[in-house]
Amino acid sequence: MSILPPLRTIAVDDEPLALGLVASFVQQTPFLELVGKFGSAVEALKYLHEHPGAVDLAFLDIQMQELNGLELARVLGPTGPRVVFTTAFPQYALDGYRVDALDYLVKPFNYEEFLRAAGKARAYAELVAAPAAAPAAAAAAADEEEYLFLKAEYQLVRVALSDILYVEGLKDYVKVHLKSTPRALLSLMSLKAMEEKLPTRRFMRIHRSFIVALDKIEAVRRLTVQIGAVTIPVGDQYKEAFLQFLSRWS
């Protein structure tokens, strides 16, 4: 059971029936507290500016007059409440991902689908609160388990460092290839940002598009590394650092 208080939640939609449905879903959910419902993003923005820090979660329609849900999310930025988009237009899913939305509900959706999205918001809040709630326990766990958290498929996914084979950069995304599953995780971040998350004693960037787990390298041939069935080249920019690593490895 969560030790957190209910998440203070608002619903924003310019369709009265849709707004009423989301508001009723919020009120049915024990770990959510409805603190406002608004028929436009402008009204919601005014409320949020007048009550800074008073909202934890917002269910936002996308297609609205004056200011749409995506624009509101961009205005609020990372310091605003977490966002779940509700819309009849699935083509906006990628845009929702780019503004760091927790989830994306396509109308019409039922309470089960709503509850799944709300559960992601609760899990995120518990994750954020965990270090403050139990710093000693977190420090002890850090000695035993090493993980990082990646935002993938509208949720935070815990990934064991020991499970990572290599990371591939794809423009604004990274693909994290894992030992435990053939399906790579896709996360919206730069390869540089990913590089900063990974400990240098265990991972090395060897190419503008690749970071490898050093303990997963099976062979080195002519400035390429072999990890399983995959051959990854060593880029010119990273050659010197990689050769220094090899000199210690050999």
mmCIF file of C-alpha atoms in Angstrom:
data_model
loop_
_atom_site.group_PDB
_atom_site.id
_atom_site.type_symbol
_atom_site.label_atom_id
_atom_site.label_comp_id
_atom_site.label_asym_id
_atom_site.label_seq_id
_atom_site.Cartn_x
_atom_site.Cartn_y
_atom_site.Cartn_z
ATOM 1 C CA MET A 1 0.000 0.000 0.000
ATOM 2 C CA SER A 2 1.288 3.437 -0.902
ATOM 3 C CA ILE A 3 2.358 5.670 1.969
ATOM 4 C CA LEU A 4 1.838 8.730 -0.214
ATOM 5 C CA PRO A 5 -1.212 10.978 0.062
ATOM 6 C CA PRO A 6 -3.585 10.943 -2.930
ATOM 7 C CA LEU A 7 -2.225 12.627 -6.050
ATOM 8 C CA ARG A 8 -3.846 16.034 -6.498
ATOM 9 C CA THR A 9 -5.367 15.802 -9.953
ATOM 10 C CA ILE A 10 -7.046 18.047 -12.515
ATOM 11 C CA ALA A 11 -9.031 17.173 -15.646
ATOM 12 C CA VAL A 12 -8.943 19.441 -18.707
ATOM 13 C CA ASP A 13 -11.227 18.938 -21.724
ATOM 14 C CA ASP A 14 -13.408 21.256 -23.796
ATOM 15 C CA GLU A 15 -16.026 18.522 -24.329
ATOM 16 C CA PRO A 16 -18.349 18.535 -21.283
ATOM 17 C CA LEU A 17 -19.173 14.811 -21.510
ATOM 18 C CA ALA A 18 -15.510 13.821 -21.774
ATOM 19 C CA LEU A 19 -14.585 16.198 -18.947
ATOM 20 C CA GLY A 20 -17.305 14.741 -16.734
ATOM 21 C CA LEU A 21 -16.187 11.182 -17.472
ATOM 22 C CA VAL A 22 -12.529 11.837 -16.588
ATOM 23 C CA ALA A 23 -13.552 13.726 -13.441
ATOM 24 C CA SER A 24 -15.757 10.804 -12.360
ATOM 25 C CA PHE A 25 -12.930 8.336 -13.018
ATOM 26 C CA VAL A 26 -10.608 10.442 -10.854
ATOM 27 C CA GLN A 27 -13.169 10.507 -8.039
ATOM 28 C CA GLN A 28 -13.540 6.698 -8.215
ATOM 29 C CA THR A 29 -9.792 6.190 -7.771
ATOM 30 C CA PRO A 30 -8.679 6.044 -4.116
ATOM 31 C CA PHE A 31 -5.141 7.298 -4.753
ATOM 32 C CA LEU A 32 -6.309 10.335 -6.751
ATOM 33 C CA GLU A 33 -7.923 13.529 -5.455
ATOM 34 C CA LEU A 34 -9.833 15.770 -7.893
ATOM 35 C CA VAL A 35 -8.844 19.374 -7.159
ATOM 36 C CA GLY A 36 -10.213 20.955 -10.328
ATOM 37 C CA LYS A 37 -11.802 20.406 -13.727
ATOM 38 C CA PHE A 38 -11.526 22.899 -16.565
ATOM 39 C CA GLY A 39 -13.187 23.351 -19.931
ATOM 40 C CA SER A 40 -10.111 24.922 -21.507
ATOM 41 C CA ALA A 41 -6.341 24.810 -21.203
ATOM 42 C CA VAL A 42 -6.325 28.578 -20.587
ATOM 43 C CA GLU A 43 -8.485 28.137 -17.471
ATOM 44 C CA ALA A 44 -6.232 25.314 -16.284
ATOM 45 C CA LEU A 45 -3.096 27.382 -16.870
ATOM 46 C CA LYS A 46 -4.533 30.271 -14.854
ATOM 47 C CA TYR A 47 -5.321 27.920 -11.981
ATOM 48 C CA LEU A 48 -1.861 26.359 -12.066
ATOM 49 C CA HIS A 49 -0.182 29.775 -12.032
ATOM 50 C CA GLU A 50 -2.347 30.886 -9.103
ATOM 51 C CA HIS A 51 -1.695 27.633 -7.191
ATOM 52 C CA PRO A 52 1.943 26.692 -7.835
ATOM 53 C CA GLY A 53 2.817 23.210 -6.681
ATOM 54 C CA ALA A 54 -0.809 22.387 -5.867
ATOM 55 C CA VAL A 55 -1.336 19.820 -8.647
ATOM 56 C CA ASP A 56 0.524 16.526 -9.065
ATOM 57 C CA LEU A 57 -1.230 15.089 -12.115
ATOM 58 C CA ALA A 58 -3.179 16.474 -15.085
ATOM 59 C CA PHE A 59 -5.383 14.591 -17.531
ATOM 60 C CA LEU A 60 -5.258 16.800 -20.633
ATOM 61 C CA ASP A 61 -7.251 16.683 -23.828
ATOM 62 C CA ILE A 62 -5.095 17.655 -26.821
ATOM 63 C CA GLN A 63 -7.491 19.229 -29.319
ATOM 64 C CA MET A 64 -8.785 22.388 -27.612
ATOM 65 C CA GLN A 65 -9.377 25.968 -28.726
ATOM 66 C CA GLU A 66 -6.931 28.816 -27.947
ATOM 67 C CA LEU A 67 -4.355 26.620 -26.238
ATOM 68 C CA ASN A 68 -4.178 22.881 -26.844
ATOM 69 C CA GLY A 69 -2.997 20.230 -24.419
ATOM 70 C CA LEU A 70 0.429 19.806 -25.998
ATOM 71 C CA GLU A 71 1.048 23.551 -25.830
ATOM 72 C CA LEU A 72 -0.042 23.631 -22.187
ATOM 73 C CA ALA A 73 2.328 20.775 -21.353
ATOM 74 C CA ARG A 74 5.211 22.636 -23.032
ATOM 75 C CA VAL A 75 4.386 25.827 -21.117
ATOM 76 C CA LEU A 76 4.345 23.981 -17.797
ATOM 77 C CA GLY A 77 7.617 22.206 -18.552
ATOM 78 C CA PRO A 78 9.344 19.710 -16.255
ATOM 79 C CA THR A 79 8.427 21.614 -13.084
ATOM 80 C CA GLY A 80 4.693 21.306 -13.732
ATOM 81 C CA PRO A 81 2.392 18.399 -12.879
ATOM 82 C CA ARG A 82 2.867 15.074 -14.638
ATOM 83 C CA VAL A 83 0.606 14.695 -17.659
ATOM 84 C CA VAL A 84 -1.609 11.985 -19.121
ATOM 85 C CA PHE A 85 -3.070 12.966 -22.492
ATOM 86 C CA THR A 86 -6.629 12.040 -23.469
ATOM 87 C CA THR A 87 -7.544 12.418 -27.127
ATOM 88 C CA ALA A 88 -9.443 10.901 -30.043
ATOM 89 C CA PHE A 89 -6.393 11.311 -32.298
ATOM 90 C CA PRO A 90 -3.732 8.584 -31.908
ATOM 91 C CA GLN A 91 -1.364 10.372 -34.317
ATOM 92 C CA TYR A 92 -0.377 12.696 -31.455
ATOM 93 C CA ALA A 93 1.265 9.873 -29.483
ATOM 94 C CA LEU A 94 4.830 10.778 -30.512
ATOM 95 C CA ASP A 95 4.244 14.458 -29.649
ATOM 96 C CA GLY A 96 2.992 13.366 -26.249
ATOM 97 C CA TYR A 97 6.144 11.351 -25.728
ATOM 98 C CA ARG A 98 8.300 14.353 -26.609
ATOM 99 C CA VAL A 99 6.785 16.449 -23.812
ATOM 100 C CA ASP A 100 7.488 13.643 -21.330
ATOM 101 C CA ALA A 101 3.871 12.551 -20.832
ATOM 102 C CA LEU A 102 3.325 9.605 -18.502
ATOM 103 C CA ASP A 103 0.697 8.039 -20.742
ATOM 104 C CA TYR A 104 -1.619 8.588 -23.681
ATOM 105 C CA LEU A 105 -5.275 7.506 -23.580
ATOM 106 C CA VAL A 106 -7.173 7.271 -26.861
ATOM 107 C CA LYS A 107 -10.891 8.058 -26.632
ATOM 108 C CA PRO A 108 -13.132 6.288 -25.962
ATOM 109 C CA PHE A 109 -11.361 4.622 -23.052
ATOM 110 C CA ASN A 110 -12.816 2.727 -20.113
ATOM 111 C CA TYR A 111 -12.038 2.852 -16.402
ATOM 112 C CA GLU A 112 -9.624 -0.063 -16.613
ATOM 113 C CA GLU A 113 -7.496 1.822 -19.175
ATOM 114 C CA PHE A 114 -7.755 4.997 -17.100
ATOM 115 C CA LEU A 115 -6.682 3.136 -13.960
ATOM 116 C CA ARG A 116 -3.645 1.704 -15.737
ATOM 117 C CA ALA A 117 -2.508 5.236 -16.664
ATOM 118 C CA ALA A 118 -3.230 6.515 -13.162
ATOM 119 C CA GLY A 119 -1.200 3.615 -11.754
ATOM 120 C CA LYS A 120 1.822 4.786 -13.753
ATOM 121 C CA ALA A 121 1.449 8.218 -12.160
ATOM 122 C CA ARG A 122 1.304 6.678 -8.686
ATOM 123 C CA ALA A 123 4.347 4.488 -9.406
ATOM 124 C CA TYR A 124 6.270 7.536 -10.602
ATOM 125 C CA ALA A 125 5.342 9.516 -7.493
ATOM 126 C CA GLU A 126 6.443 6.649 -5.249
ATOM 127 C CA LEU A 127 9.718 6.395 -7.120
ATOM 128 C CA VAL A 128 10.409 10.108 -6.720
ATOM 129 C CA ALA A 129 9.477 10.035 -3.032
ATOM 130 C CA ALA A 130 11.458 6.898 -2.211
ATOM 131 C CA PRO A 131 14.893 8.546 -1.628
ATOM 132 C CA ALA A 132 13.388 11.120 0.705
ATOM 133 C CA ALA A 133 11.240 8.577 2.531
ATOM 134 C CA ALA A 134 13.997 6.036 3.155
ATOM 135 C CA PRO A 135 17.488 7.375 2.484
ATOM 136 C CA ALA A 136 19.222 4.775 4.637
ATOM 137 C CA ALA A 137 17.433 1.875 2.972
ATOM 138 C CA ALA A 138 18.159 3.303 -0.458
ATOM 139 C CA ALA A 139 21.842 3.653 0.355
ATOM 140 C CA ALA A 140 22.006 0.063 1.591
ATOM 141 C CA ALA A 141 20.237 -1.211 -1.511
ATOM 142 C CA ALA A 142 22.628 0.695 -3.740
ATOM 143 C CA ASP A 143 25.491 -1.500 -2.502
ATOM 144 C CA GLU A 144 23.613 -4.658 -3.481
ATOM 145 C CA GLU A 145 21.798 -3.663 -6.684
ATOM 146 C CA GLU A 146 22.763 -1.287 -9.447
ATOM 147 C CA TYR A 147 20.005 -0.007 -11.658
ATOM 148 C CA LEU A 148 19.014 2.944 -13.736
ATOM 149 C CA PHE A 149 15.519 4.097 -14.607
ATOM 150 C CA LEU A 150 14.563 4.804 -18.210
ATOM 151 C CA LYS A 151 11.382 6.309 -19.549
ATOM 152 C CA ALA A 152 10.136 3.843 -22.132
ATOM 153 C CA GLU A 153 6.627 3.292 -23.481
ATOM 154 C CA TYR A 154 5.155 5.980 -21.205
ATOM 155 C CA GLN A 155 6.498 4.470 -18.017
ATOM 156 C CA LEU A 156 9.651 4.364 -15.942
ATOM 157 C CA VAL A 157 11.421 1.053 -16.426
ATOM 158 C CA ARG A 158 14.062 -0.196 -14.007
ATOM 159 C CA VAL A 159 17.023 -1.643 -15.898
ATOM 160 C CA ALA A 160 19.839 -3.532 -14.218
ATOM 161 C CA LEU A 161 23.223 -2.288 -15.397
ATOM 162 C CA SER A 162 24.382 -5.894 -15.586
ATOM 163 C CA ASP A 163 21.632 -6.607 -18.137
ATOM 164 C CA ILE A 164 22.785 -3.991 -20.662
ATOM 165 C CA LEU A 165 24.762 -5.282 -23.655
ATOM 166 C CA TYR A 166 25.121 -2.043 -25.592
ATOM 167 C CA VAL A 167 23.287 1.203 -26.303
ATOM 168 C CA GLU A 168 22.598 2.494 -29.785
ATOM 169 C CA GLY A 169 21.950 6.174 -30.509
ATOM 170 C CA LEU A 170 19.157 7.043 -32.987
ATOM 171 C CA LYS A 171 18.863 10.843 -33.346
ATOM 172 C CA ASP A 172 16.755 11.876 -30.314
ATOM 173 C CA TYR A 173 16.374 8.310 -29.040
ATOM 174 C CA VAL A 174 18.500 5.548 -27.617
ATOM 175 C CA LYS A 175 17.950 1.822 -28.077
ATOM 176 C CA VAL A 176 19.094 -0.150 -25.057
ATOM 177 C CA HIS A 177 19.913 -3.736 -26.014
ATOM 178 C CA LEU A 178 19.558 -6.175 -23.134
ATOM 179 C CA LYS A 179 20.858 -9.626 -22.328
ATOM 180 C CA SER A 180 17.557 -10.773 -20.845
ATOM 181 C CA THR A 181 15.298 -10.040 -23.825
ATOM 182 C CA PRO A 182 15.652 -9.701 -27.606
ATOM 183 C CA ARG A 183 13.409 -6.644 -27.534
ATOM 184 C CA ALA A 184 15.397 -3.431 -27.065
ATOM 185 C CA LEU A 185 14.087 -0.572 -24.921
ATOM 186 C CA LEU A 186 13.500 2.683 -26.798
ATOM 187 C CA SER A 187 13.898 5.839 -24.702
ATOM 188 C CA LEU A 188 13.672 9.497 -25.653
ATOM 189 C CA MET A 189 17.101 10.903 -24.774
ATOM 190 C CA SER A 190 20.395 11.645 -26.471
ATOM 191 C CA LEU A 191 23.263 9.163 -26.434
ATOM 192 C CA LYS A 192 25.304 11.759 -24.540
ATOM 193 C CA ALA A 193 22.659 11.932 -21.800
ATOM 194 C CA MET A 194 22.680 8.143 -21.606
ATOM 195 C CA GLU A 195 26.477 8.131 -21.447
ATOM 196 C CA GLU A 196 26.307 10.424 -18.404
ATOM 197 C CA LYS A 197 23.984 7.978 -16.621
ATOM 198 C CA LEU A 198 26.287 4.996 -17.041
ATOM 199 C CA PRO A 199 29.348 4.350 -14.827
ATOM 200 C CA THR A 200 32.579 4.758 -16.810
ATOM 201 C CA ARG A 201 34.181 1.783 -15.083
ATOM 202 C CA ARG A 202 31.609 -0.480 -16.768
ATOM 203 C CA PHE A 203 30.618 1.252 -19.995
ATOM 204 C CA MET A 204 32.502 3.007 -22.788
ATOM 205 C CA ARG A 205 31.405 5.028 -25.763
ATOM 206 C CA ILE A 206 33.327 3.638 -28.722
ATOM 207 C CA HIS A 207 31.454 5.283 -31.584
ATOM 208 C CA ARG A 208 29.272 8.331 -32.123
ATOM 209 C CA SER A 209 26.311 5.903 -32.184
ATOM 210 C CA PHE A 210 27.307 3.216 -29.660
ATOM 211 C CA ILE A 211 28.075 2.685 -25.983
ATOM 212 C CA VAL A 212 29.135 -0.829 -24.998
ATOM 213 C CA ALA A 213 29.201 -2.729 -21.722
ATOM 214 C CA LEU A 214 32.868 -3.561 -21.279
ATOM 215 C CA ASP A 215 32.219 -6.890 -19.576
ATOM 216 C CA LYS A 216 30.014 -8.002 -22.489
ATOM 217 C CA ILE A 217 32.760 -7.667 -25.131
ATOM 218 C CA GLU A 218 33.563 -11.162 -26.373
ATOM 219 C CA ALA A 219 36.232 -10.344 -28.946
ATOM 220 C CA VAL A 220 38.084 -7.430 -30.569
ATOM 221 C CA ARG A 221 39.052 -7.572 -34.240
ATOM 222 C CA ARG A 222 40.586 -4.710 -36.252
ATOM 223 C CA LEU A 223 38.950 -1.988 -34.195
ATOM 224 C CA THR A 224 35.592 -3.671 -33.988
ATOM 225 C CA VAL A 225 34.103 -5.317 -30.927
ATOM 226 C CA GLN A 226 31.944 -8.408 -30.853
ATOM 227 C CA ILE A 227 28.990 -8.624 -28.474
ATOM 228 C CA GLY A 228 27.038 -11.768 -29.173
ATOM 229 C CA ALA A 229 26.197 -11.828 -32.871
ATOM 230 C CA VAL A 230 26.654 -8.048 -33.211
ATOM 231 C CA THR A 231 29.826 -6.392 -34.514
ATOM 232 C CA ILE A 232 30.271 -2.751 -33.490
ATOM 233 C CA PRO A 233 32.937 -0.472 -35.009
ATOM 234 C CA VAL A 234 35.249 1.746 -32.975
ATOM 235 C CA GLY A 235 35.036 5.310 -34.281
ATOM 236 C CA ASP A 236 38.169 7.370 -34.976
ATOM 237 C CA GLN A 237 37.209 9.888 -32.280
ATOM 238 C CA TYR A 238 37.117 7.136 -29.642
ATOM 239 C CA LYS A 239 40.005 4.987 -30.869
ATOM 240 C CA GLU A 240 42.686 6.311 -28.516
ATOM 241 C CA ALA A 241 40.628 5.819 -25.352
ATOM 242 C CA PHE A 242 39.581 2.362 -26.495
ATOM 243 C CA LEU A 243 43.170 1.306 -27.225
ATOM 244 C CA GLN A 244 44.185 2.484 -23.753
ATOM 245 C CA PHE A 245 41.423 0.326 -22.309
ATOM 246 C CA LEU A 246 42.646 -2.625 -24.362
ATOM 247 C CA SER A 247 46.186 -2.184 -23.077
ATOM 248 C CA ARG A 248 44.861 -2.660 -19.518
ATOM 249 C CA TRP A 249 42.578 -5.504 -20.582
ATOM 250 C CA SER A 250 45.207 -7.553 -22.379
#
